[in-house]
Backbone as a ProteinNet text record, in pm:
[ID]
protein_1_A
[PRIMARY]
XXXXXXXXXXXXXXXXXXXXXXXXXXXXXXXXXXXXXXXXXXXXXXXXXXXXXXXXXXXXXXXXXXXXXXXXXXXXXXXXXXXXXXXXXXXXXXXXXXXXXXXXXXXXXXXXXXXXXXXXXXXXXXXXXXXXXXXXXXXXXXXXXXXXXXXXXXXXXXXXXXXXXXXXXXXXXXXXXXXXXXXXXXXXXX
[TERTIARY]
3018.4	2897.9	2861.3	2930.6	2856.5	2895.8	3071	3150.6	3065.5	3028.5	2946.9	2815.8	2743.4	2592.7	2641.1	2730.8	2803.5	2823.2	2877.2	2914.9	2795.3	2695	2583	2486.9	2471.4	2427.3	2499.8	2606	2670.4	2679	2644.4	2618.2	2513.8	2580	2450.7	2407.6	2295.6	2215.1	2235	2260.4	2315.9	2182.4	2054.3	1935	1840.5	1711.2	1569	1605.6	1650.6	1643.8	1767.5	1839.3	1962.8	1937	1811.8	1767.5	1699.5	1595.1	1484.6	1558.3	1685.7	1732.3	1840.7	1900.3	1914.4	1839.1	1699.3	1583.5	1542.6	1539.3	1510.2	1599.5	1707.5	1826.1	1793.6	1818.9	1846.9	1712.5	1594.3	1429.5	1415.4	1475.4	1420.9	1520	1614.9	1715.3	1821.7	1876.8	2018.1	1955.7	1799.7	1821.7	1782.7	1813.3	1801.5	1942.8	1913.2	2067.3	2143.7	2238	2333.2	2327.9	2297	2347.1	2484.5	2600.2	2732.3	2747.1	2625	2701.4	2555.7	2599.5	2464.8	2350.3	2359.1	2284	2133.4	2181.5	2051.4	2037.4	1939	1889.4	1816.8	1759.5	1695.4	1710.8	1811.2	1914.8	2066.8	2141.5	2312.7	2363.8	2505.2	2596.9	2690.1	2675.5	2814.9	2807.3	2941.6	3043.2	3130.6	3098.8	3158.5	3294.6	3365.7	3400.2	3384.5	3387.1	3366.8	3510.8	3579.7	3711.8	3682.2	3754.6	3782.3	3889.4	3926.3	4070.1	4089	4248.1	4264.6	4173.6	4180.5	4037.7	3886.7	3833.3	3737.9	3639.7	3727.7	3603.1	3576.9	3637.2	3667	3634.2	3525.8	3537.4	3586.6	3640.5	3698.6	3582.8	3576.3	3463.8	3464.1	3384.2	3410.4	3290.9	3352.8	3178	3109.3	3091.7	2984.9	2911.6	2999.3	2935.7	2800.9	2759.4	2622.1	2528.9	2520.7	2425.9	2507.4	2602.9	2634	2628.4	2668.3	2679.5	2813.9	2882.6	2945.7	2888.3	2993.6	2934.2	3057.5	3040.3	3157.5	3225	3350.5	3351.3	3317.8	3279.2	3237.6	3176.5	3137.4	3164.9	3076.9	3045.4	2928.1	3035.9	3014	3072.4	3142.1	3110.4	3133.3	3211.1	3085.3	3149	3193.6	3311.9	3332.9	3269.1	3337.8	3227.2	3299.9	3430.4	3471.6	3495.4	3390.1	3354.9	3429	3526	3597.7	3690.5	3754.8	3838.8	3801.7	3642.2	3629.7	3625.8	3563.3	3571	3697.1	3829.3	3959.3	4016.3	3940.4	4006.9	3949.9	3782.6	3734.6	3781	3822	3875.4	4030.5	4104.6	4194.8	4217.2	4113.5	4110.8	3998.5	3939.9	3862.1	3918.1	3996.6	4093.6	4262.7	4299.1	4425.6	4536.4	4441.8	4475.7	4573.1	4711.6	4739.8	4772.9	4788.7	4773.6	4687.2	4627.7	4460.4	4483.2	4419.9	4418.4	4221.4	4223.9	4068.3	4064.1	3989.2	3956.4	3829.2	3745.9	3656.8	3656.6	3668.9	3657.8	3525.4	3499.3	3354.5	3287.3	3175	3100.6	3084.5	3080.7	3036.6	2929.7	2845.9	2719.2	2648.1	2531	2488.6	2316.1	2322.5	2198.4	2151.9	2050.8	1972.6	1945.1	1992.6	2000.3	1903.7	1896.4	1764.3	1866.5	1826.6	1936	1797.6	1812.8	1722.2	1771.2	1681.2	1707	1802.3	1909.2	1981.8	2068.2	2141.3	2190.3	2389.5	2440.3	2600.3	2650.3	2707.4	2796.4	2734.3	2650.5	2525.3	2418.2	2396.1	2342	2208.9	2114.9	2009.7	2019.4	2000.1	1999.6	1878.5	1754.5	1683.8	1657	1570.8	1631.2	1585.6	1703	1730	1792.9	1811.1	1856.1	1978.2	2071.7	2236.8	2218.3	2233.8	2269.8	2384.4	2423.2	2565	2623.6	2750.4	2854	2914.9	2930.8	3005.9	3156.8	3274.9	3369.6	3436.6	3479.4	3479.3	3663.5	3713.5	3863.6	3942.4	4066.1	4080.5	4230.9	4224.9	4370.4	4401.3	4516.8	4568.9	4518.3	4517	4492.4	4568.5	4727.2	4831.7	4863.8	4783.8	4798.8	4754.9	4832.7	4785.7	4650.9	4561.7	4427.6	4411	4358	4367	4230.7	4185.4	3981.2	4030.8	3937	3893.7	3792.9	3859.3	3826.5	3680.3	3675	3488.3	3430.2	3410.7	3291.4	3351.1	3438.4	3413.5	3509.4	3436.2	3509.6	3571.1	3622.4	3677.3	3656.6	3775.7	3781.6	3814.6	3798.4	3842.3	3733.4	3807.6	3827.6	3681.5	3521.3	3450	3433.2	3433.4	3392.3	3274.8	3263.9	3161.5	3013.5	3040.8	2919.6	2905.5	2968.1	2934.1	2893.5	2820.5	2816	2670.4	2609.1	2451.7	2472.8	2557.4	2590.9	2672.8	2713.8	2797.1	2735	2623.9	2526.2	2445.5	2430.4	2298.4	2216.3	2254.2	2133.1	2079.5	1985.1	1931.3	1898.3	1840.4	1831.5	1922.9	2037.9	2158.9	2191.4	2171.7	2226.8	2209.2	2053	2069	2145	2228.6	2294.1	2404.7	2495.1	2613.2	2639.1	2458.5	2476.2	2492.8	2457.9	2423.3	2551.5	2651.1	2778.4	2876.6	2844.9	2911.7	2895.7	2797.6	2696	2793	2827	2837.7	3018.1	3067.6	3241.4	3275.4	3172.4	3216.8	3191.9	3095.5	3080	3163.1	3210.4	3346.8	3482.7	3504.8	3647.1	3646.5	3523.4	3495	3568.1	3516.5	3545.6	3682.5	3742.9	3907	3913.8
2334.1	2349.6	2497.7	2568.3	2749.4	2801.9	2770.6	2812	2787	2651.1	2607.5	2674.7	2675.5	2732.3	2863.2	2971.1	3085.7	3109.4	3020.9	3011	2998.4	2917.6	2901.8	3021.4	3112	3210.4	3328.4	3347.9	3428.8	3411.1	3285.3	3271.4	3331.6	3390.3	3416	3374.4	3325.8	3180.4	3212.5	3132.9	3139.6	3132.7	3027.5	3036.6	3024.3	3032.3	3055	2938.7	2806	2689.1	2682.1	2731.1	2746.4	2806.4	2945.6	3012.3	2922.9	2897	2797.9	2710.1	2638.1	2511.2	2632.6	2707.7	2812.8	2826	2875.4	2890.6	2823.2	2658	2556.9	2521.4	2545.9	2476.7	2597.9	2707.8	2813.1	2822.4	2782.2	2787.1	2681.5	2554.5	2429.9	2330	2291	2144.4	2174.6	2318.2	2350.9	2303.4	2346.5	2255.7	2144.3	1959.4	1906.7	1825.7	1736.9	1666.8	1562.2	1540.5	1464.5	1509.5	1602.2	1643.9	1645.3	1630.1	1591.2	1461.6	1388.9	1238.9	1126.7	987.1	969.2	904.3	907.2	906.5	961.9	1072.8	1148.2	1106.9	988.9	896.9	973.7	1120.8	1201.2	1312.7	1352.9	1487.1	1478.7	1460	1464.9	1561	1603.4	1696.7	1604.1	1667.4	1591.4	1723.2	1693.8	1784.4	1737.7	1868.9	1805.6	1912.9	1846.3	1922.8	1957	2069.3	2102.1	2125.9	2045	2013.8	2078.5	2206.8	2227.1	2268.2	2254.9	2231.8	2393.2	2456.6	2572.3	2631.1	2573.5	2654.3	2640.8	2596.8	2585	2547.5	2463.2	2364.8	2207.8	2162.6	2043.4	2054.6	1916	1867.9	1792.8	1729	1602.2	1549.1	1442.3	1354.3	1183.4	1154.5	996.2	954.6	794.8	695	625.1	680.3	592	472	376.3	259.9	223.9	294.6	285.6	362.6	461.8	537	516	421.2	357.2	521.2	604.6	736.3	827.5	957.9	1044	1084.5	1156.7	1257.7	1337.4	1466.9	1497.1	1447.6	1475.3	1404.4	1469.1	1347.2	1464.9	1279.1	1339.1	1206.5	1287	1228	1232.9	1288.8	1382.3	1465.6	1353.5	1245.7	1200.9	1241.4	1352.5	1452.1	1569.6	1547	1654.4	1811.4	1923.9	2043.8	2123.4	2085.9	2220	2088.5	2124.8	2045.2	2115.3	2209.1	2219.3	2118.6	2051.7	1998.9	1860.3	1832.2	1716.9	1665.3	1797.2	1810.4	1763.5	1848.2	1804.8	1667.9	1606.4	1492.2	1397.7	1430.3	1323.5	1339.8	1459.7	1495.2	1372.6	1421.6	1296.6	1192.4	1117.8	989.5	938	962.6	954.8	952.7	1090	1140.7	1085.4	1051.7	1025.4	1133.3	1287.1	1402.5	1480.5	1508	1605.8	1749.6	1771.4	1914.7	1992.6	2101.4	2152.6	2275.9	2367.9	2512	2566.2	2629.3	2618	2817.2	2801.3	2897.9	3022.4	2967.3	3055.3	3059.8	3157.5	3132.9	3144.1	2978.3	3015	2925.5	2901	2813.8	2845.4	2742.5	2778.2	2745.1	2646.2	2614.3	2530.2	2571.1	2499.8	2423.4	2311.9	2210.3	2118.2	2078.1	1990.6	1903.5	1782.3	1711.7	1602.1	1486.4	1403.8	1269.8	1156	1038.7	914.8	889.9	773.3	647.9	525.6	411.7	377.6	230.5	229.3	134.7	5.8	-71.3	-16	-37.9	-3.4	-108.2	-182.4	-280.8	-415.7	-411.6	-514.4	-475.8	-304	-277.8	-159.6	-200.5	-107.4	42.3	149.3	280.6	380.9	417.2	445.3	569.1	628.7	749.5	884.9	967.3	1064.9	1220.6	1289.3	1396.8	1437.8	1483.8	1549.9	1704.6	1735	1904.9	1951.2	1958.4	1943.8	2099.8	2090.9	2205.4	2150.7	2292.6	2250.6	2356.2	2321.7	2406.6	2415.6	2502.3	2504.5	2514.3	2419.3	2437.7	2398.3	2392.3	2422.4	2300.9	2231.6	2155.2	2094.2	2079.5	2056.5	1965.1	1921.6	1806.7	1682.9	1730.7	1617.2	1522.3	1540.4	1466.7	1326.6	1239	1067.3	1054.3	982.5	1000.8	834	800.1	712.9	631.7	551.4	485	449	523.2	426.3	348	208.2	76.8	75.6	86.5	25.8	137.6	266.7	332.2	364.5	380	444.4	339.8	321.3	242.5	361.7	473.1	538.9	683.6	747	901.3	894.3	1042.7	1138.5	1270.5	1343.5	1495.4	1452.4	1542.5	1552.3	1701.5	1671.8	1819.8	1861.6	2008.7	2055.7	2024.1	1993.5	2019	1869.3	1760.6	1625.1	1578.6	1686.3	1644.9	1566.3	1627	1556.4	1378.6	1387.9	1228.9	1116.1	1191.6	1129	1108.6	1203	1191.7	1105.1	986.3	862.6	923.8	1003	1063.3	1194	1181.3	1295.5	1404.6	1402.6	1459.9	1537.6	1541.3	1584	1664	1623.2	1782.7	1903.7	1938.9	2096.4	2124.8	2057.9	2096.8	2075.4	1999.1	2029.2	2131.2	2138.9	2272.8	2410	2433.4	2572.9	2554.7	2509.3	2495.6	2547.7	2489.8	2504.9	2663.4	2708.8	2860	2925.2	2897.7	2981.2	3007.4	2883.7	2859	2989.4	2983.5	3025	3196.2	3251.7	3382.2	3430.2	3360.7	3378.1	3389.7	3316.1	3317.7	3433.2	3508	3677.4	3750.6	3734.1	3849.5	3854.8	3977.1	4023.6	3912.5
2243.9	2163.1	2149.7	2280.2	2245.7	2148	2130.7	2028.1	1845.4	1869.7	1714.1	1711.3	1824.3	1792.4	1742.4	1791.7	1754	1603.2	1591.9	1403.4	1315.8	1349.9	1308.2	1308.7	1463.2	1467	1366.1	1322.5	1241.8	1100.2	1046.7	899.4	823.6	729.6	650.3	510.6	536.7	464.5	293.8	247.2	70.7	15.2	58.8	13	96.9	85.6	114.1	222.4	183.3	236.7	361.3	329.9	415.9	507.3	464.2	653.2	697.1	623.8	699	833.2	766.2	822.3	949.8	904.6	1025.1	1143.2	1111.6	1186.7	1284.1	1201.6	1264.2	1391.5	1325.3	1413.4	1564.9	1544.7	1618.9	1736	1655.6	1752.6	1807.1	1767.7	1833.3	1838.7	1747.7	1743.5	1825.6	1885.1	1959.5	2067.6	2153.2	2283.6	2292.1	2182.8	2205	2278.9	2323.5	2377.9	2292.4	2296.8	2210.5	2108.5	2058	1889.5	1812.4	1897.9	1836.1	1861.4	1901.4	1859.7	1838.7	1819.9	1738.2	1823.4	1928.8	2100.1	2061.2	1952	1915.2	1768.3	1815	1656.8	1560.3	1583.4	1481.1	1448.1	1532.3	1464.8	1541.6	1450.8	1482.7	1414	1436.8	1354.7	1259.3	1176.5	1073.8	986	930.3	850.6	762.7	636.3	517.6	445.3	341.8	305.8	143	106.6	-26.6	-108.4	-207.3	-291	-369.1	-431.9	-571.4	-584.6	-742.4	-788.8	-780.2	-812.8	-826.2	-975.4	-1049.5	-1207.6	-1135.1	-1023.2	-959	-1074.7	-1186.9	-1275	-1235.7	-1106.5	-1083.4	-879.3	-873.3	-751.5	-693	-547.1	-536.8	-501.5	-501.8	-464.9	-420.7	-346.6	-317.4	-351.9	-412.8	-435.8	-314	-226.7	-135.2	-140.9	-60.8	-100.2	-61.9	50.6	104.3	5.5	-18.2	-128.9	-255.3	-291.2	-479.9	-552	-502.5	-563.5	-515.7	-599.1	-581.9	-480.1	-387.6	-285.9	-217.9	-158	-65.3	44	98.9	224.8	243	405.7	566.3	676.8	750.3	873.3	973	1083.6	1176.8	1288.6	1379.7	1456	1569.2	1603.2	1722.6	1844.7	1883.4	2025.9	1999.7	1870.8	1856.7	1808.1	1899.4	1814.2	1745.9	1710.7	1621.3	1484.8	1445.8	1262.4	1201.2	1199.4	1086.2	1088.1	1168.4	1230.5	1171.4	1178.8	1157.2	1032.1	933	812.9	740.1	763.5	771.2	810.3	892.5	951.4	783.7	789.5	700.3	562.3	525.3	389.5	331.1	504.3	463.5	461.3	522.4	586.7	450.6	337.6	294.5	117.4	129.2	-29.8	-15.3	99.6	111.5	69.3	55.6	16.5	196.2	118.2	209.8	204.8	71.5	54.2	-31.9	116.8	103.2	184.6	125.6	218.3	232.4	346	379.7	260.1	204.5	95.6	157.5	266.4	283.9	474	569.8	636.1	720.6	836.9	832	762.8	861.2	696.6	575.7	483.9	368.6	309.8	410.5	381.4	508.7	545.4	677.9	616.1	659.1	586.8	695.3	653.2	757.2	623.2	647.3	544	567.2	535.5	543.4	484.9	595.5	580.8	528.5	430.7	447.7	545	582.1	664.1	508.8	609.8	532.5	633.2	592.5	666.1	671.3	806.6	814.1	853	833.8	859.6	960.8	874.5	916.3	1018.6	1019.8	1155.2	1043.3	1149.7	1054.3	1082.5	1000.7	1074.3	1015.8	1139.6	1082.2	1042.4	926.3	853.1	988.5	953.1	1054.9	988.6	1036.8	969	1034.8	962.9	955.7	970.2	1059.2	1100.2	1010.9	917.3	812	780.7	863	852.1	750.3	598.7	508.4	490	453	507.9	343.6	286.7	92.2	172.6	31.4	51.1	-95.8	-135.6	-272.5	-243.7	-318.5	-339.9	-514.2	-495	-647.5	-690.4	-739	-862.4	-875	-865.4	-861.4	-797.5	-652.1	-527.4	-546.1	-499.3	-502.6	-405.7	-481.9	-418.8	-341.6	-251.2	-177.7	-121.5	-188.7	-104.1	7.4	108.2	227.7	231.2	220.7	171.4	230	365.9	456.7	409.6	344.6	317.2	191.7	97.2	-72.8	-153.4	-269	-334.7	-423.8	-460.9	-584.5	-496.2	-544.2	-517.3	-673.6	-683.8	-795.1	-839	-893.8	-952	-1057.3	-1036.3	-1108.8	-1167	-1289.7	-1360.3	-1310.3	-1307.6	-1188.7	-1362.7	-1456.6	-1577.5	-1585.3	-1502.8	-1513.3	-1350.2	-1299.9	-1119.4	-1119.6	-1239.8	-1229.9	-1278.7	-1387.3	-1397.6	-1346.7	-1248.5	-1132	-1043.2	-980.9	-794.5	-842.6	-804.4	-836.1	-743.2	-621.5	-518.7	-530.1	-617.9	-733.9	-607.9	-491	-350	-305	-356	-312.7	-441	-533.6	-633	-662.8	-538.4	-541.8	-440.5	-344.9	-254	-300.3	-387	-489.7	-579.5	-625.4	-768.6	-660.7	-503.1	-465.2	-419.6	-381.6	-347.5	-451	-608.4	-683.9	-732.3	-715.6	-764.8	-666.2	-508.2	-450.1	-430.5	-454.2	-476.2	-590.3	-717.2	-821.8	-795.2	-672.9	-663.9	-628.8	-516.9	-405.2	-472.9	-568.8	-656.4	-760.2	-737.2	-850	-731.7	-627.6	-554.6	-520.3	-469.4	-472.9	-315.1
[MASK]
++++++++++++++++++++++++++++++++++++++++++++++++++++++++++++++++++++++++++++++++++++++++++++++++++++++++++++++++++++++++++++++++++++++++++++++++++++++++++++++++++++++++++++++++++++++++++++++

């Protein structure tokens, strides 16, 4: 966990909202207990990953069957603390994607996200918030894409100018659009 609070302490925040949730994390949520696993019913870690194609006009994305909407992968830390790792695990287990190179090193976006209640596999879960390491990475296009059947019914490649008519979780698209703002700064620079 010193190693992750580390990474967290070394980011620097893309928006107003991104320090805030920095702040937060750094003054008060690092000394709570169980935060890499879900023991801690009102703040956990999970980690995502951010897909774009090599023209960085295209996201990968999965339909979530629990929120009936597009969204990135990413998965709930369970124990584990090096979330890039986990990010990676959920990218493939999720896209059925195996070739991917990590594009930014370091986070690429750190969020305190907000889970509404919401039933999992017949079990209630009540709404809680996601400590969310996001890790930006770039893979082709050509790759055979693969649903994991118990959480997404459909993967595929969204145009980053059709992301608003794809997210049914209107809550979540300024955290897609500041991702997409910030992929596209990063691919200017040498």
């Amino acid at each position: 966990m010193k190693k992750l609070i580390e990474e967290i302490k070394a980011y620097e925040p893309f928006t107003e909202e991104e320090a805030a949730d920095k702040k937060l994390f750094l003054d008060k949520l690092q000394f709570q207990e169980h935060l890499l696993t879900r023991a801690n019913t009102d703040y956990h870690f999970s980690s995502s990953a951010w897909v774009v194609n090599p023209r960085y006009d295209k996201v990968l994305m999965v339909y979530h069957n629990i929120y009936q909407s597009y969204s990135w992968t990413g998965g709930h830390a369970d124990g584990c603390s090096d979330l890039l790792r986990v990010a990676k695990k959920e990218l493939v287990e999720e896209t059925g994607i195996t070739e991917y190179q990590l594009l930014h090193e370091g986070l690429f976006a750190f969020d305190i996200l907000p889970v509404q209640e919401h039933y999992k596999r017949g079990q209630f879960i009540k709404e809680h918030y996601h400590i969310n390491t996001t890790y930006l990475f770039m893979a082709p296009e050509d790759q055979a894409l693969q649903v994991k059947e118990d959480e997404n019914s459909d993967v595929k490649w969204i145009e980053i100018a059709a992301i608003d008519q794809a997210v049914a979780e209107e809550e979540m698209r300024p955290y897609y659009h500041k991702m997409v703002k910030k992929a596209l700064l990063l691919k200017k620079q040498p």
